[in-house]
Coordinates of C-alpha atoms in Angstrom, one line a residue:
Chain A
A10 CA 114.3 -76.8 -32.5
Q11 CA 111.6 -74.8 -30.8
S12 CA 108.1 -76.1 -30.9
V13 CA 104.7 -75.6 -29.3
A14 CA 102.1 -78.3 -28.6
Q15 CA 98.4 -77.8 -28.0
P16 CA 97.2 -81.3 -27.1
E17 CA 93.5 -80.6 -27.5
D18 CA 91.9 -79.9 -30.9
Q19 CA 88.7 -78.8 -29.2
V20 CA 87.6 -77.9 -25.7
N21 CA 84.0 -77.8 -24.8
V22 CA 82.7 -75.9 -21.7
A23 CA 79.4 -74.7 -20.4
E24 CA 78.9 -70.9 -20.1
G25 CA 79.8 -69.8 -16.6
N26 CA 82.2 -72.6 -16.0
P27 CA 86.0 -72.1 -15.8
L28 CA 88.0 -73.0 -18.9
T29 CA 91.5 -74.1 -19.6
V30 CA 93.2 -74.4 -22.9
K31 CA 96.5 -76.3 -22.7
C32 CA 99.9 -75.4 -24.2
T33 CA 103.3 -76.9 -23.7
Y34 CA 106.5 -75.8 -25.4
S35 CA 109.9 -77.1 -26.2
V36 CA 112.6 -74.4 -26.2
S37 CA 116.0 -74.4 -24.7
G38 CA 116.2 -71.8 -21.9
N39 CA 113.3 -69.5 -21.1
P40 CA 111.2 -68.5 -24.0
Y41 CA 108.7 -65.7 -24.6
L42 CA 105.2 -67.1 -24.7
F43 CA 102.1 -65.7 -26.2
W44 CA 98.4 -66.5 -26.7
Y45 CA 96.3 -65.3 -29.6
V46 CA 92.6 -65.7 -30.5
Q47 CA 91.1 -66.0 -33.9
Y48 CA 87.4 -65.4 -34.5
P49 CA 85.8 -66.9 -37.6
N50 CA 87.0 -65.2 -40.8
R51 CA 89.2 -62.8 -38.9
G52 CA 92.9 -62.3 -38.3
L53 CA 94.7 -63.1 -35.0
Q54 CA 94.2 -61.0 -32.0
F55 CA 96.8 -60.8 -29.2
L56 CA 95.6 -61.9 -25.8
L57 CA 98.5 -61.9 -23.5
K58 CA 102.2 -62.7 -23.2
Y59 CA 104.8 -63.9 -20.7
I60 CA 108.2 -62.3 -20.8
T61 CA 109.5 -62.5 -17.2
G62 CA 108.4 -62.0 -13.6
D63 CA 105.1 -63.1 -12.2
N64 CA 104.2 -66.5 -13.5
L65 CA 100.5 -65.5 -13.7
V66 CA 99.8 -63.2 -16.6
K67 CA 96.6 -61.4 -17.1
G68 CA 95.4 -60.4 -20.5
S69 CA 92.4 -59.2 -22.6
Y70 CA 88.8 -60.2 -22.1
G71 CA 89.4 -61.7 -18.6
F72 CA 91.9 -64.3 -19.8
E73 CA 95.0 -65.2 -17.9
A74 CA 97.8 -67.8 -18.3
E75 CA 100.2 -69.4 -16.0
F76 CA 103.8 -70.0 -16.9
N77 CA 105.2 -73.2 -15.4
K78 CA 108.8 -73.7 -16.0
S79 CA 109.1 -77.2 -14.6
Q80 CA 106.3 -78.4 -16.7
T81 CA 107.2 -76.2 -19.7
S82 CA 103.6 -75.2 -19.9
F83 CA 101.6 -72.0 -20.5
H84 CA 98.0 -72.9 -20.1
L85 CA 95.3 -70.3 -20.9
K86 CA 92.5 -69.9 -18.3
K87 CA 89.4 -68.0 -17.6
P88 CA 87.3 -68.3 -14.4
S89 CA 83.9 -68.0 -16.2
A90 CA 83.4 -68.7 -19.8
L91 CA 81.2 -66.7 -22.1
V92 CA 79.5 -67.9 -25.3
S93 CA 81.4 -65.1 -27.1
D94 CA 84.7 -66.7 -26.1
S95 CA 84.0 -69.4 -28.7
A96 CA 86.9 -69.1 -31.1
L97 CA 90.2 -70.7 -32.2
Y98 CA 93.1 -70.2 -29.7
F99 CA 96.8 -70.3 -30.6
C100 CA 99.7 -70.6 -28.3
A101 CA 103.0 -69.2 -29.7
V102 CA 106.6 -69.2 -28.6
R103 CA 109.7 -67.1 -29.4
D104 CA 113.2 -68.1 -28.5
R105 CA 114.8 -65.2 -26.5
R106 CA 118.2 -66.2 -27.7
G107 CA 119.6 -65.3 -31.1
G108 CA 118.7 -61.6 -31.3
A109 CA 115.6 -59.8 -32.1
T110 CA 114.3 -61.8 -34.9
N111 CA 110.7 -61.5 -33.6
K112 CA 109.6 -64.8 -35.3
L113 CA 106.8 -66.5 -33.6
I114 CA 106.2 -70.3 -33.8
F115 CA 102.6 -71.2 -33.4
G116 CA 100.9 -74.3 -32.0
T117 CA 98.2 -76.2 -33.9
G118 CA 95.4 -74.3 -32.3
T119 CA 92.5 -75.3 -30.0
L120 CA 88.9 -74.7 -30.9
L121 CA 87.0 -73.5 -27.8
A122 CA 83.3 -74.1 -27.9
V123 CA 81.2 -72.6 -25.1
Q124 CA 77.7 -73.9 -24.8
P125 CA 74.9 -71.6 -23.5
Chain B
S18 CA 99.2 -51.4 -31.2
A19 CA 99.4 -51.3 -35.0
V20 CA 96.4 -51.6 -37.4
I21 CA 97.2 -53.8 -40.4
S22 CA 95.1 -53.7 -43.6
Q23 CA 95.3 -56.4 -46.2
K24 CA 93.8 -56.6 -49.6
P25 CA 92.3 -58.4 -51.2
S26 CA 90.4 -60.0 -48.4
R27 CA 89.5 -62.9 -50.6
D28 CA 89.9 -64.0 -54.1
I29 CA 89.2 -66.9 -56.4
C30 CA 92.0 -67.6 -58.8
Q31 CA 92.7 -69.8 -61.8
R32 CA 95.4 -72.4 -61.8
G33 CA 98.7 -71.0 -63.2
T34 CA 98.0 -67.4 -62.5
S35 CA 99.7 -65.2 -59.9
L36 CA 98.2 -62.9 -57.3
T37 CA 99.7 -60.1 -55.2
I38 CA 98.5 -59.4 -51.7
Q39 CA 99.1 -56.0 -50.2
C40 CA 99.7 -55.2 -46.6
Q41 CA 99.6 -51.7 -45.2
V42 CA 100.4 -50.8 -41.6
D43 CA 99.2 -47.6 -40.0
S44 CA 102.6 -46.9 -38.4
Q45 CA 106.2 -47.5 -39.0
V46 CA 107.2 -51.0 -37.9
T47 CA 110.6 -52.7 -37.7
M48 CA 109.7 -56.1 -38.8
M49 CA 107.0 -57.6 -41.1
F50 CA 106.2 -61.2 -41.6
W51 CA 104.0 -63.3 -43.9
Y52 CA 102.3 -66.4 -42.6
R53 CA 100.2 -69.0 -44.3
Q54 CA 97.2 -70.7 -42.7
Q55 CA 96.0 -73.7 -44.6
P56 CA 92.4 -74.9 -44.0
G57 CA 92.0 -76.2 -40.5
Q58 CA 95.7 -75.8 -39.7
S59 CA 98.0 -73.6 -37.8
L60 CA 100.1 -70.7 -39.0
T61 CA 103.3 -71.3 -40.9
L62 CA 105.8 -68.6 -41.3
I63 CA 106.6 -68.0 -45.0
A64 CA 109.2 -65.3 -44.7
T65 CA 110.4 -62.1 -43.0
A66 CA 109.9 -59.1 -45.2
N67 CA 113.1 -57.0 -44.8
Q68 CA 112.9 -53.3 -45.6
G69 CA 115.3 -52.4 -48.4
S70 CA 116.7 -55.9 -48.9
E71 CA 115.6 -59.4 -50.0
A72 CA 113.2 -61.3 -47.8
T73 CA 114.3 -64.1 -45.5
Y74 CA 112.5 -67.3 -46.4
E75 CA 111.8 -70.2 -44.1
S76 CA 112.5 -73.7 -45.0
G77 CA 110.2 -75.0 -47.7
F78 CA 109.4 -71.5 -49.2
V79 CA 111.3 -69.9 -52.1
I80 CA 111.5 -66.5 -53.6
D81 CA 110.4 -67.7 -57.1
K82 CA 107.1 -69.0 -55.7
F83 CA 106.5 -66.3 -53.1
P84 CA 108.3 -63.0 -54.1
I85 CA 108.0 -60.4 -51.4
S86 CA 108.6 -56.7 -51.5
R87 CA 109.0 -54.2 -48.7
P88 CA 109.8 -50.8 -50.1
N89 CA 109.3 -48.9 -46.8
L90 CA 108.5 -49.3 -43.1
T91 CA 104.7 -49.4 -43.5
F92 CA 104.1 -51.5 -46.6
S93 CA 104.8 -55.0 -48.0
T94 CA 103.5 -57.3 -50.7
L95 CA 103.4 -61.0 -51.1
T96 CA 102.9 -62.6 -54.5
V97 CA 101.7 -66.2 -54.9
S98 CA 103.1 -67.2 -58.3
N99 CA 101.9 -69.9 -60.7
M100 CA 99.2 -70.9 -58.3
S101 CA 97.8 -74.5 -57.9
P102 CA 94.9 -75.7 -55.8
E103 CA 97.5 -76.5 -53.0
D104 CA 98.0 -72.8 -52.6
S105 CA 94.5 -72.3 -51.4
S106 CA 95.0 -70.8 -48.0
I107 CA 94.7 -67.8 -45.8
Y108 CA 97.7 -65.5 -46.1
L109 CA 98.3 -63.3 -43.1
C110 CA 100.5 -60.2 -42.8
S111 CA 101.9 -59.4 -39.4
A112 CA 104.1 -56.7 -37.9
A113 CA 106.2 -56.1 -34.8
G114 CA 106.2 -52.5 -33.6
R115 CA 109.3 -50.5 -33.0
Q116 CA 108.7 -50.5 -29.3
G117 CA 108.3 -54.3 -29.1
G118 CA 111.8 -55.5 -29.6
N119 CA 112.2 -59.2 -29.1
T120 CA 109.6 -59.2 -26.3
G121 CA 106.8 -57.6 -28.4
E122 CA 103.7 -59.2 -29.7
L123 CA 102.9 -59.4 -33.3
F124 CA 99.9 -57.7 -34.8
F125 CA 98.0 -59.3 -37.6
G126 CA 96.0 -58.3 -40.6
E127 CA 92.6 -59.8 -41.3
G128 CA 94.1 -62.2 -43.8
S129 CA 93.6 -62.8 -47.5
R130 CA 91.7 -66.0 -48.3
L131 CA 92.7 -67.4 -51.6
T132 CA 90.9 -70.2 -53.4
V133 CA 92.6 -71.7 -56.5
L134 CA 90.5 -73.6 -58.9

């Protein structure tokens, strides 16, 4: 069965410092990978996705993520954190086999807290 | 992208009652989904809302408890039936656009926050 793990419940970082939010997955073959952000009392917003090609994917708000097949990881990164980046971040996976079901399986989420 | 509107945005409900959540998308979409996000937890897929046919439910969710309708390509409803405090949660509608296929991202509504007393 496919699954996604986000090992950190919370990540704390000072404004201006680089940030990393970790994600590992367990899916047979090559999955499609996604990152979403959820601000307080809001729905989820799409940040970026990995489908194929370049392992480094750039997304919204200066975020990027690196697909690492050997480590089955898809960590979210940003070179310089902003206080406004403080939110809940979800990694998600979709198995590319089995047809276009479009179902996403989400990780448990990581709360990013950026201190001024 | 697709803009998804949900209502109600929040409600306080009495035990034993039922509530229907509406989801409207501003464009025709191929697939719509309903997720549940319990307090402090991740998103769990309840079902896929199929246009013109019965919804496809995930393990642990049944039609009698969560009846779903999808009369057309832009609208769906989720009913939470015979509610108990354990149903207190955020319910999120999501959709995949026609151009997305299997590689496309999902778009989400703002969610409906239900509190059952």
